[in-house]
Coordinates of C-alpha atoms (C1' of nucleotides) in Angstrom, one line a residue:
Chain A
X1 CA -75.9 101.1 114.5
X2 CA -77.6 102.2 111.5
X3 CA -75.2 105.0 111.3
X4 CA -72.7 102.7 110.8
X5 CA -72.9 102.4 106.8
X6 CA -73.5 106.3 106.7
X7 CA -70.4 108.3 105.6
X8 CA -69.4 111.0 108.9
X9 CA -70.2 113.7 105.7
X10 CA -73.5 112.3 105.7
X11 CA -73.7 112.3 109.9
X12 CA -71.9 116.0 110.2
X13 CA -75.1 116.6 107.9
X14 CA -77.4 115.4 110.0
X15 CA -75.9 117.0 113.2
X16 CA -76.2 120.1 111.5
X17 CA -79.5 119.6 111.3
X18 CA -79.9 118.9 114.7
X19 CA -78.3 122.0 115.5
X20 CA -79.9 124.3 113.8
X21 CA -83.6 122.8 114.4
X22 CA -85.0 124.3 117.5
X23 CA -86.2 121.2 120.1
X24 CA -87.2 121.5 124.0
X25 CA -83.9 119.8 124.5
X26 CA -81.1 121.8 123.1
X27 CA -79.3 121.8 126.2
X28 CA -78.7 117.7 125.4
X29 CA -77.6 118.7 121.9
X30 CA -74.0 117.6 122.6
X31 CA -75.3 114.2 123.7
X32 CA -77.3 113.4 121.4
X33 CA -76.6 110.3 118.8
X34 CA -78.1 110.7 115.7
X35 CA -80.0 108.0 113.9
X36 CA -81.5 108.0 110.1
X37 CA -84.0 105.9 110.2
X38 CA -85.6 104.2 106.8
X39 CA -89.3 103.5 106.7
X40 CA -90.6 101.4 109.1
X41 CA -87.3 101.0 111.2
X42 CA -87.9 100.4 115.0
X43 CA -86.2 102.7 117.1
X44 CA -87.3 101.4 120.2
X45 CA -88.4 97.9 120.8
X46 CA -91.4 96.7 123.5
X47 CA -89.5 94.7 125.8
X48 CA -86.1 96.3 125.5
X49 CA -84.8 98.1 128.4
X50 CA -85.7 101.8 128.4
X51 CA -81.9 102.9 128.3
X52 CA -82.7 106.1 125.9
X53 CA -85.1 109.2 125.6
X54 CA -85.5 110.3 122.0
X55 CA -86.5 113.2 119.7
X56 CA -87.9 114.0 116.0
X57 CA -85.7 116.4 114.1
X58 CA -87.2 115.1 111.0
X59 CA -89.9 112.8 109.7
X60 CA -92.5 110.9 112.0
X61 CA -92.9 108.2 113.8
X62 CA -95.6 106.0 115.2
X63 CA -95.6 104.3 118.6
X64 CA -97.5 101.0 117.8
X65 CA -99.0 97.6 120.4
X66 CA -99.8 94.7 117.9
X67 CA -102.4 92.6 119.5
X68 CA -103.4 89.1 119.7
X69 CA -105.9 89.4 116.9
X70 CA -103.2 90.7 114.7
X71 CA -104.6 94.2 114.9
X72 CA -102.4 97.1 115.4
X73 CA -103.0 99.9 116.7
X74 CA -101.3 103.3 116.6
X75 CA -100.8 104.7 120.7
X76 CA -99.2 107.9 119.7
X77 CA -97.7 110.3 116.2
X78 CA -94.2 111.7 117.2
X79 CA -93.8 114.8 115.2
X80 CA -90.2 117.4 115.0
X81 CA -89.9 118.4 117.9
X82 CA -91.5 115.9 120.0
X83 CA -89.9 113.6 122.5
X84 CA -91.0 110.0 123.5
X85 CA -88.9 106.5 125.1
X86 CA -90.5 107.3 128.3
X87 CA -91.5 104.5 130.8
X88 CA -92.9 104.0 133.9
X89 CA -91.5 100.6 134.4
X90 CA -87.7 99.7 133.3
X91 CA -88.5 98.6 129.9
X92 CA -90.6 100.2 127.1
X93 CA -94.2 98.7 126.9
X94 CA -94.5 99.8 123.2
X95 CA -92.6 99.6 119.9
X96 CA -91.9 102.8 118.1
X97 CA -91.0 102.8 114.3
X98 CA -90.3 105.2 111.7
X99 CA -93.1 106.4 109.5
X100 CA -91.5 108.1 106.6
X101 CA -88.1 107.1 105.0
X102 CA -85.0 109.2 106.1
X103 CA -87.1 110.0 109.8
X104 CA -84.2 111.3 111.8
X105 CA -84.0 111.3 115.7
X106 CA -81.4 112.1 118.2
X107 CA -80.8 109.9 120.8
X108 CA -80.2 110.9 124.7
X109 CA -78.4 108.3 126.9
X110 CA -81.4 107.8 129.6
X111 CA -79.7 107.6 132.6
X112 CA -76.7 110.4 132.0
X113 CA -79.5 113.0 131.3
X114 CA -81.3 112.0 134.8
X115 CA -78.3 112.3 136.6
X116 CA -77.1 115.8 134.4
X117 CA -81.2 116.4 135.8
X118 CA -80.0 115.8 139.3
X119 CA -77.1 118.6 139.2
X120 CA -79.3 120.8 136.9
X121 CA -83.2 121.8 138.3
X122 CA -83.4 123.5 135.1
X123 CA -82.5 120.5 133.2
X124 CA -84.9 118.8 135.5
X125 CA -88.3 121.4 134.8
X126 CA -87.6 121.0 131.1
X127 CA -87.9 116.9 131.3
X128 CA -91.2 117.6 133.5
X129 CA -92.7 120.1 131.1
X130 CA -91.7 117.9 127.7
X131 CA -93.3 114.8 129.6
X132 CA -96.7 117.0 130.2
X133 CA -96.6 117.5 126.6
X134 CA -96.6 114.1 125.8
X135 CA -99.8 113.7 128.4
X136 CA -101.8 116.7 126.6
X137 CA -101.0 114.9 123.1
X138 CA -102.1 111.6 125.3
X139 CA -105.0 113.5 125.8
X140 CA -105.9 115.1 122.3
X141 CA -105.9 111.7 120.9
X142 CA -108.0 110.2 123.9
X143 CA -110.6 113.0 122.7
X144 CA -110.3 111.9 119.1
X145 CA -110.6 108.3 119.6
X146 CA -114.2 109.6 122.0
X147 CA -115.7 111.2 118.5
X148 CA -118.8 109.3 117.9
X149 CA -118.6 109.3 114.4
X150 CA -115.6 108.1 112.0
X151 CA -116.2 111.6 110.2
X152 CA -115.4 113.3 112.6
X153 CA -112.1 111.2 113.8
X154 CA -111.2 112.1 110.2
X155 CA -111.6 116.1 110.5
X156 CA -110.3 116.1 113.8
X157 CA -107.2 114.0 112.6
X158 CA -106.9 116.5 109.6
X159 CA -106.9 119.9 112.2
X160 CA -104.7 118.0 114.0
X161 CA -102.0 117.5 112.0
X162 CA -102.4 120.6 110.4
X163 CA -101.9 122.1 114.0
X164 CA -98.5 120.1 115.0
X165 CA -97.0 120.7 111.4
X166 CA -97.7 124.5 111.7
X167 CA -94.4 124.9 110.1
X168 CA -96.2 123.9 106.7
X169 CA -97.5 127.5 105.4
X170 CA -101.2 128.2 104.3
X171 CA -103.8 125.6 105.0
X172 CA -102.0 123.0 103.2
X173 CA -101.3 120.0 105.2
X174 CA -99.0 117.0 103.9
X175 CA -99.9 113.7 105.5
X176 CA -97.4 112.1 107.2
X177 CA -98.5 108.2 107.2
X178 CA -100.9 105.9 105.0
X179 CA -104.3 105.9 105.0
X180 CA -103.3 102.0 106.7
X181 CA -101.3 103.9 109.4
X182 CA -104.5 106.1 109.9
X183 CA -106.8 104.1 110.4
X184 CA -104.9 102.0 112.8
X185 CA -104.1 105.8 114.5
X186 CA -107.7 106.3 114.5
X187 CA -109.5 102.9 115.2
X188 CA -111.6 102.5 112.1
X189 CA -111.0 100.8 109.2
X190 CA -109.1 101.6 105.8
X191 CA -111.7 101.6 104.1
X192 CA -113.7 104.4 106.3
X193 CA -111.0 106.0 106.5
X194 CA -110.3 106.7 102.5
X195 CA -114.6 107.2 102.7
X196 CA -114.3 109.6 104.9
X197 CA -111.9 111.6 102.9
X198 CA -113.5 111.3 99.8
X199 CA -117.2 112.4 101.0
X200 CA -114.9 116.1 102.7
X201 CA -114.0 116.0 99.1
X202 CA -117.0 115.8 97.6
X203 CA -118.5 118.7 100.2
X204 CA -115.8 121.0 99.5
X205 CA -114.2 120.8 102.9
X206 CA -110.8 119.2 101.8
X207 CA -108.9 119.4 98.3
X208 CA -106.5 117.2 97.2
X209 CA -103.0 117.5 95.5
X210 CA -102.0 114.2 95.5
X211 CA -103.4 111.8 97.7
X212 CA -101.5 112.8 100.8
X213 CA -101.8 116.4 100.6
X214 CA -104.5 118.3 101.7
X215 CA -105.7 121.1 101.4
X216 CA -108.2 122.9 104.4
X217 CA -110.9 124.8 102.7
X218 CA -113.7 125.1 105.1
X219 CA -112.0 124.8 108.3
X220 CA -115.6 125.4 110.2
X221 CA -117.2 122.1 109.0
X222 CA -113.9 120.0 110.0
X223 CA -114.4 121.9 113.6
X224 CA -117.9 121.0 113.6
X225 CA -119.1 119.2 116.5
X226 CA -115.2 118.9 117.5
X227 CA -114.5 121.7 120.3
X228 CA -115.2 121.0 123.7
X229 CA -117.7 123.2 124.8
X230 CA -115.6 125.8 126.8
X231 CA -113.3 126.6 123.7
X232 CA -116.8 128.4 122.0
Chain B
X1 CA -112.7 125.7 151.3
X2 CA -115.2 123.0 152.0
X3 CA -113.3 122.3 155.3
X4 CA -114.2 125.5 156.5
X5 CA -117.4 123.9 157.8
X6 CA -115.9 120.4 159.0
X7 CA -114.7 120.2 162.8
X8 CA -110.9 120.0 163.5
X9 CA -111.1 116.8 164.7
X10 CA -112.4 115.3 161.3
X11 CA -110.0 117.4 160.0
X12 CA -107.1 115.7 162.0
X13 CA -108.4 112.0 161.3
X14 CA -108.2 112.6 157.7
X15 CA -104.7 114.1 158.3
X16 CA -104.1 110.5 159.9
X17 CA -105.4 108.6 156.7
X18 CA -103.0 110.9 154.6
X19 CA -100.5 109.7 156.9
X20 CA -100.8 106.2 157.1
X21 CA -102.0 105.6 153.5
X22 CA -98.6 104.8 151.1
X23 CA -99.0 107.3 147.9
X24 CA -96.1 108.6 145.4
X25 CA -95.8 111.8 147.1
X26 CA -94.7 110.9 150.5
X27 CA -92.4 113.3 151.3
X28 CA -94.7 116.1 150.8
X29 CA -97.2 115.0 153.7
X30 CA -96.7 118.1 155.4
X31 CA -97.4 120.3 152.8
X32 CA -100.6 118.9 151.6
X33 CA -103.9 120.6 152.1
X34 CA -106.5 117.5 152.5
X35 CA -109.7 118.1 150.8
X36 CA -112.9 116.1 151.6
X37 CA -115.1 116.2 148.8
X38 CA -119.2 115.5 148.0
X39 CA -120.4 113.3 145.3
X40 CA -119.8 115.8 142.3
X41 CA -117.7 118.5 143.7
X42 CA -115.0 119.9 141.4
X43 CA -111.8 119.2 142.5
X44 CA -109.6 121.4 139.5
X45 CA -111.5 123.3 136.9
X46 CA -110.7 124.0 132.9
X47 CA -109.5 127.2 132.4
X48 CA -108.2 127.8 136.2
X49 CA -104.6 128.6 137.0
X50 CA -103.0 125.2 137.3
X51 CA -101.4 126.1 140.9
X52 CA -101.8 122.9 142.8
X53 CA -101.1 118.8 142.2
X54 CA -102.9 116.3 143.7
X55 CA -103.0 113.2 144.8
X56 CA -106.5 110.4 145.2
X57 CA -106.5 109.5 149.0
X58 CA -109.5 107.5 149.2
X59 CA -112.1 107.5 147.1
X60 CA -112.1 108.2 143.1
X61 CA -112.2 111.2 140.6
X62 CA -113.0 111.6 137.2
X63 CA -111.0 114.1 134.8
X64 CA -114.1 115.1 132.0
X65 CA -114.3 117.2 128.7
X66 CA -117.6 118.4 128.0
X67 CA -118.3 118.9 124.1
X68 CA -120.1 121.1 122.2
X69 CA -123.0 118.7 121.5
X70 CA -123.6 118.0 125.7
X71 CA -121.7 114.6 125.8
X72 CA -119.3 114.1 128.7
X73 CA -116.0 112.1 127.7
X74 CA -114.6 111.1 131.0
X75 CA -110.4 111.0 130.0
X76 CA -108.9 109.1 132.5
X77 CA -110.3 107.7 135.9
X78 CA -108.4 108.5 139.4
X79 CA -108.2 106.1 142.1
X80 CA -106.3 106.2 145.4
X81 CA -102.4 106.4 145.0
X82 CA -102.9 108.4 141.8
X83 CA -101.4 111.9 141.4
X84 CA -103.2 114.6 138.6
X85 CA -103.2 118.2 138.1
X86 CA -100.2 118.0 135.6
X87 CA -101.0 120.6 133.0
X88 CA -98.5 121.8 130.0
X89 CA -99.9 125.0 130.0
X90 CA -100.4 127.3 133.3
X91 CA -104.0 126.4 132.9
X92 CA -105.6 123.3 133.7
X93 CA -107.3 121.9 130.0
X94 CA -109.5 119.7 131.9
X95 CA -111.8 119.6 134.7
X96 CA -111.6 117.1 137.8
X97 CA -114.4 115.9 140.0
X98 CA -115.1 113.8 142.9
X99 CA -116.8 110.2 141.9
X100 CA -117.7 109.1 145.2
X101 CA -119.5 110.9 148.1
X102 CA -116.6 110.9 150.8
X103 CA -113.5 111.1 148.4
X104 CA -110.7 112.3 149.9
X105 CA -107.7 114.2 148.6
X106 CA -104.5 115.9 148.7
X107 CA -103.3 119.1 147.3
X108 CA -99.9 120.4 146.9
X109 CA -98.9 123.6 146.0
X110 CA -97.3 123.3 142.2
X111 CA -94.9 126.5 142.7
X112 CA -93.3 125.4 146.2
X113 CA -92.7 121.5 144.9
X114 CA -91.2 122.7 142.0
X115 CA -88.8 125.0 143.8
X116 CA -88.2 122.0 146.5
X117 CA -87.5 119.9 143.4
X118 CA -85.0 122.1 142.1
X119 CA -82.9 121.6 145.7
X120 CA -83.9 117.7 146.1
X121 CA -83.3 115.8 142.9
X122 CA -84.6 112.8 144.4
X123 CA -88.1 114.8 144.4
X124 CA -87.9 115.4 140.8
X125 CA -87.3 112.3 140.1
X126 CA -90.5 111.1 141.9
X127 CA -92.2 113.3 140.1
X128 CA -91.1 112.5 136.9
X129 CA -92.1 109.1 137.6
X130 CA -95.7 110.4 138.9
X131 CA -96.4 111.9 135.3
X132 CA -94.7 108.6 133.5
X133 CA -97.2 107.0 135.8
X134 CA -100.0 109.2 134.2
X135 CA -98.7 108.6 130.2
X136 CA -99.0 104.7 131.5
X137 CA -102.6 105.2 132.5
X138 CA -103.6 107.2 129.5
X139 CA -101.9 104.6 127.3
X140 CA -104.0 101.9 128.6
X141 CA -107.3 103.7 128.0
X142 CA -106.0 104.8 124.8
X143 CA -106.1 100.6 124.0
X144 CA -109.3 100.0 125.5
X145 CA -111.0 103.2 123.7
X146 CA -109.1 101.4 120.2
X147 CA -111.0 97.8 120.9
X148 CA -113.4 96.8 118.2
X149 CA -116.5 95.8 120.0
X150 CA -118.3 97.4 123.1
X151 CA -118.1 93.6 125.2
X152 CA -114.5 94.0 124.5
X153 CA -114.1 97.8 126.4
X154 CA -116.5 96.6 128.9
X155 CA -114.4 93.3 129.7
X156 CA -111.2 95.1 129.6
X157 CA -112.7 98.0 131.8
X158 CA -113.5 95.4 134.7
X159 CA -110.1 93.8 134.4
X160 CA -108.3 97.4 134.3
X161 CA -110.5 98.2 137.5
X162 CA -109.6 94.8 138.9
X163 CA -106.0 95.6 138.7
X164 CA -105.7 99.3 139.9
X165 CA -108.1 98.7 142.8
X166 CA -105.7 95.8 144.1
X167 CA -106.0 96.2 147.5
X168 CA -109.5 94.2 147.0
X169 CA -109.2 91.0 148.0
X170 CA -109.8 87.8 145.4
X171 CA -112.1 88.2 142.6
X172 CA -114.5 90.9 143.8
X173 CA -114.2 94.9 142.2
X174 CA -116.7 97.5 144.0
X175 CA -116.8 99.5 140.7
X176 CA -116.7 103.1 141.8
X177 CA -118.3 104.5 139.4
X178 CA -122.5 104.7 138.0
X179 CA -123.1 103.1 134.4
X180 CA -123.4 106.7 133.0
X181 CA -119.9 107.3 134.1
X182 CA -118.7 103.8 132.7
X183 CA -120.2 104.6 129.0
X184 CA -118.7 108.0 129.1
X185 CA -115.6 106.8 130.0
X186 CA -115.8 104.1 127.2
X187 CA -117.3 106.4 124.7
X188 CA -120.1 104.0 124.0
X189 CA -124.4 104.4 125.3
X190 CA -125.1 103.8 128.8
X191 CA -127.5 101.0 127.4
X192 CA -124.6 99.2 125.9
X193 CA -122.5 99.1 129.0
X194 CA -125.6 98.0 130.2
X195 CA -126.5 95.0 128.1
X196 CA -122.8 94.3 127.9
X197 CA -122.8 93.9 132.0
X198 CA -126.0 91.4 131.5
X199 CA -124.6 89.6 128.7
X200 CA -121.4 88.8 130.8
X201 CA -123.5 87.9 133.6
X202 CA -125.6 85.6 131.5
X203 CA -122.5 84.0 130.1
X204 CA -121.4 83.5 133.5
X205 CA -118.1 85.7 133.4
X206 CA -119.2 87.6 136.1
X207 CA -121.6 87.7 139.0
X208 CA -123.0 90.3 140.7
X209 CA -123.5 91.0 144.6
X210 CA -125.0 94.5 144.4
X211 CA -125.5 96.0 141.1
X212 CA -121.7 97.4 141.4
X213 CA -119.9 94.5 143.0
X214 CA -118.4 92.4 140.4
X215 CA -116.7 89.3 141.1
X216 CA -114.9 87.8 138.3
X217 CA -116.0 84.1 137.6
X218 CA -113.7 83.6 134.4
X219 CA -110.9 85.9 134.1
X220 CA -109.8 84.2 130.1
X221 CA -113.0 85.2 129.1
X222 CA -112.4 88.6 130.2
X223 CA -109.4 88.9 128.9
X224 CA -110.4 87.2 125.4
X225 CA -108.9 88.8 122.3
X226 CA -108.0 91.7 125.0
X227 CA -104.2 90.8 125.4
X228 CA -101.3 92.3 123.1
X229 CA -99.4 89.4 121.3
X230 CA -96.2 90.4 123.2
X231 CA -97.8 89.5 126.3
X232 CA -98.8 85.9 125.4
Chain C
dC1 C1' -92.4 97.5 82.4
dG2 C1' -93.9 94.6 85.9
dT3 C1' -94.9 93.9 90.7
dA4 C1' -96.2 95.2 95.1
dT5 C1' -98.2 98.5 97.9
dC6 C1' -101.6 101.9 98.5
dA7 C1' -106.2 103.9 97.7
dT8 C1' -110.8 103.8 96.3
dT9 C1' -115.4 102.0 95.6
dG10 C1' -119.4 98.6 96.1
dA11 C1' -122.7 95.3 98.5
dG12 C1' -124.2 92.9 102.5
dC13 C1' -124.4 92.3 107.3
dT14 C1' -123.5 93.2 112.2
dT15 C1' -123.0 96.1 116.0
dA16 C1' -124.1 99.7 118.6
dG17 C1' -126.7 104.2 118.9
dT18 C1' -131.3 106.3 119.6
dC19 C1' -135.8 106.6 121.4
dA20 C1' -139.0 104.9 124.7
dA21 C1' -140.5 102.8 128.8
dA22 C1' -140.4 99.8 132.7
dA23 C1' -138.0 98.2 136.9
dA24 C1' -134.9 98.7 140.7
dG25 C1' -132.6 101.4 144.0
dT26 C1' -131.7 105.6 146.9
dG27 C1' -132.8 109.2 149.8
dT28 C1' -135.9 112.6 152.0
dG29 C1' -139.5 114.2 154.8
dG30 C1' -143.6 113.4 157.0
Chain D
dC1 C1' -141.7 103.1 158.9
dC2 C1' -143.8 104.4 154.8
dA3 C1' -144.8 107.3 150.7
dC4 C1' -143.0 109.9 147.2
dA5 C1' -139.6 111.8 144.1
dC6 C1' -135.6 111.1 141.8
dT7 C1' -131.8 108.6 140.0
dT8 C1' -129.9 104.6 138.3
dT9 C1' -130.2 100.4 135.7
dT10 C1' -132.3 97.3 132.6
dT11 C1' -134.9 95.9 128.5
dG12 C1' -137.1 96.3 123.8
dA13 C1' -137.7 97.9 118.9
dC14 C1' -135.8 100.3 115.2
dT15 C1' -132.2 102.5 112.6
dA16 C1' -128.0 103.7 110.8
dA17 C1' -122.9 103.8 110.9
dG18 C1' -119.1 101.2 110.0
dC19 C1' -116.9 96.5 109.4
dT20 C1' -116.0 92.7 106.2
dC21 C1' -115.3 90.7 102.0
dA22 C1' -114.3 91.6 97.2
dA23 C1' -112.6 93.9 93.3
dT24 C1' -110.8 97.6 90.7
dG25 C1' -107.6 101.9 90.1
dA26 C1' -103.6 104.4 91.1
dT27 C1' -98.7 105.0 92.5
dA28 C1' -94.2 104.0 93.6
dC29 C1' -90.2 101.4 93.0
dG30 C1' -87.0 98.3 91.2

DNA sequence: CGTATCATTGAGCTTAGTCAAAAAGTGTGG
DNA sequence: CCACACTTTTTGACTAAGCTCAATGATACG
């Protein structure tokens, strides 16, 4: 749909990109439709029937519920590479949007990939082992959102990201969302949030160049009080 | 293991309850090891080889973390009918333990389903839906670990038990778990679940027969400020 | 260059965590 | 059946972390 307006120059760029990007489902390459996505764009709509799977190749993008009291909160951060659209029930119980203009994601028809699955146990292992990803990421944030203090939701947020975007070189780490989008990912408010970041400033932990990228410079005191106690 | 010391005849009636009990994993009855477990016991340990699924046949189970600092988080909360033991690595990242003296459950060799899964397509299938199952559950916490105020988890905590533990009849949830194993499973004190529980039962939203019988008086109250604005 | 969004900082107040202790269950062995 | 130990649950007083409201700076974008 979106694609619609894009010249195929533009999309041939894009598949390129696909191609050459390495993501757990490369066998689906050929399948794949490929939508740019501007900032903010849903890609898949709570409520809608859950007819595709989907997968970064560039960008982010946030699963979000809005709730009664006009709160939102942030479920899940789909990173390159990761894949998210699926449901336990026939339609998706959450929105997912864009997070950075020009996010692109490839799109897998839901139902020809389960029956190519059926013919294919290889096909089939891969789906398994992608959707046990999304439970350990599940997971991670689970532990995150446990952290008593909003400090350390911060540092553990910072390692985090640094971890997933381990394609960025060095300790620097570029933020891929507001401080808004943060603290909805995080459950605390704006304000805390941008507190938080200023007091790692202040001790040395974090350095700034520009105020989404950060630099890790005593990765010990973001870890502190973070690991779970078998990891030491 | 802890059968060794149970007499066949236990041994056979729990095979029974397996039987006539309906769970997601059906067609694997005859390959299921049953495992009765004490108050406590660990059913899947962190850092072990992640060679088996299971699946809660009566009774419930807790997945923990244990942090650095002591604290417990308690990441997702097994009842009968649910399936765990998923891992994305060949170790398990969690461990698993009985809640309930008596808790019953099934273990499935991971290696052998998988292979059967790569002949029966239906199979995989199932299990797919077994782990979207799991990213359903861990959702849900995720929004009731992201509420603002501690009455709010504790309200939506009932209702969530309410739900999952359908096969109660009208208003009344046994919770099956202590108040220790509530707070860490809401990341907030064991006095606050606490005072939370009384202040409810003061209000009148609930009444208790037993202090871990709940019936639900007034359900809207519960569910106050709880519900996404989709679903209204 | 102006406007809108994003980010930071400040002040006051509320909620929940901590420490401490009492009360209510639960189970064990005599 | 009771006494005793232990665990679970509740309640109280104090403290501190983070939310809210409010305002000011900074950045991006047209």
């Amino acid at each position: 749909m979106t694609t619609g307006s894009t010249p195929s120059n533009s999309t041939g760029q894009y598949r390129k990109l696909l191609t050459h990007q390495p993501h757990p489902l490369k066998s689906l390459d050929q399948l794949a439709v490929i939508l740019p996505c501007h900032r903010g764009q849903e890609i898949c709509c709570q409520g809608n029937p859950a007819n595709h799977w989907y997968c970064v190749i560039s960008g982010a993008a946030r699963r979000c519920v809005i709730r009664l009291d006009g709160r939102r909160q942030i479920i899940d951060l789909f990173l390159p590479g990761d894949v998210f659209g699926f449901s336990a029930s026939e339609e998706y119980d959450y929105t997912v949007e864009a997070v950075a203009e020009g996010t692109v994601v490839a799109s897998y028809p839901r139902r020809r990939v389960e029956m190519l699955a059926d013919a294919d146990p290889l096909l089939g292992r891969e789906i398994r082992q992608v959707a046990f990803l999304a439970l350990a990421r599940l997971q991670a944030q689970l532990l995150i959102l446990g952290r008593i203090t909003a400090l350390e939701k911060v540092g553990s947020f910072i390692l985090e990201i640094a971890t997933r975007m381990s394609s960025e070189r060095g300790n620097s780490v570029a933020l891929p969302m507001s401080r808004y989008d943060i603290a909805d990912y995080l459950a605390v408010s704006v304000e805390t949030v941008s507190r938080s970041l200023t007091y790692l400033k202040q001790r040395g932990v974090i350095k700034f160049s520009g105020t989404r990228i950060v630099r890790i410079v005593d990765r010990d005191a973001l870890e502190e009080g973070e690991r779970p106690a078998h990891a030491a």
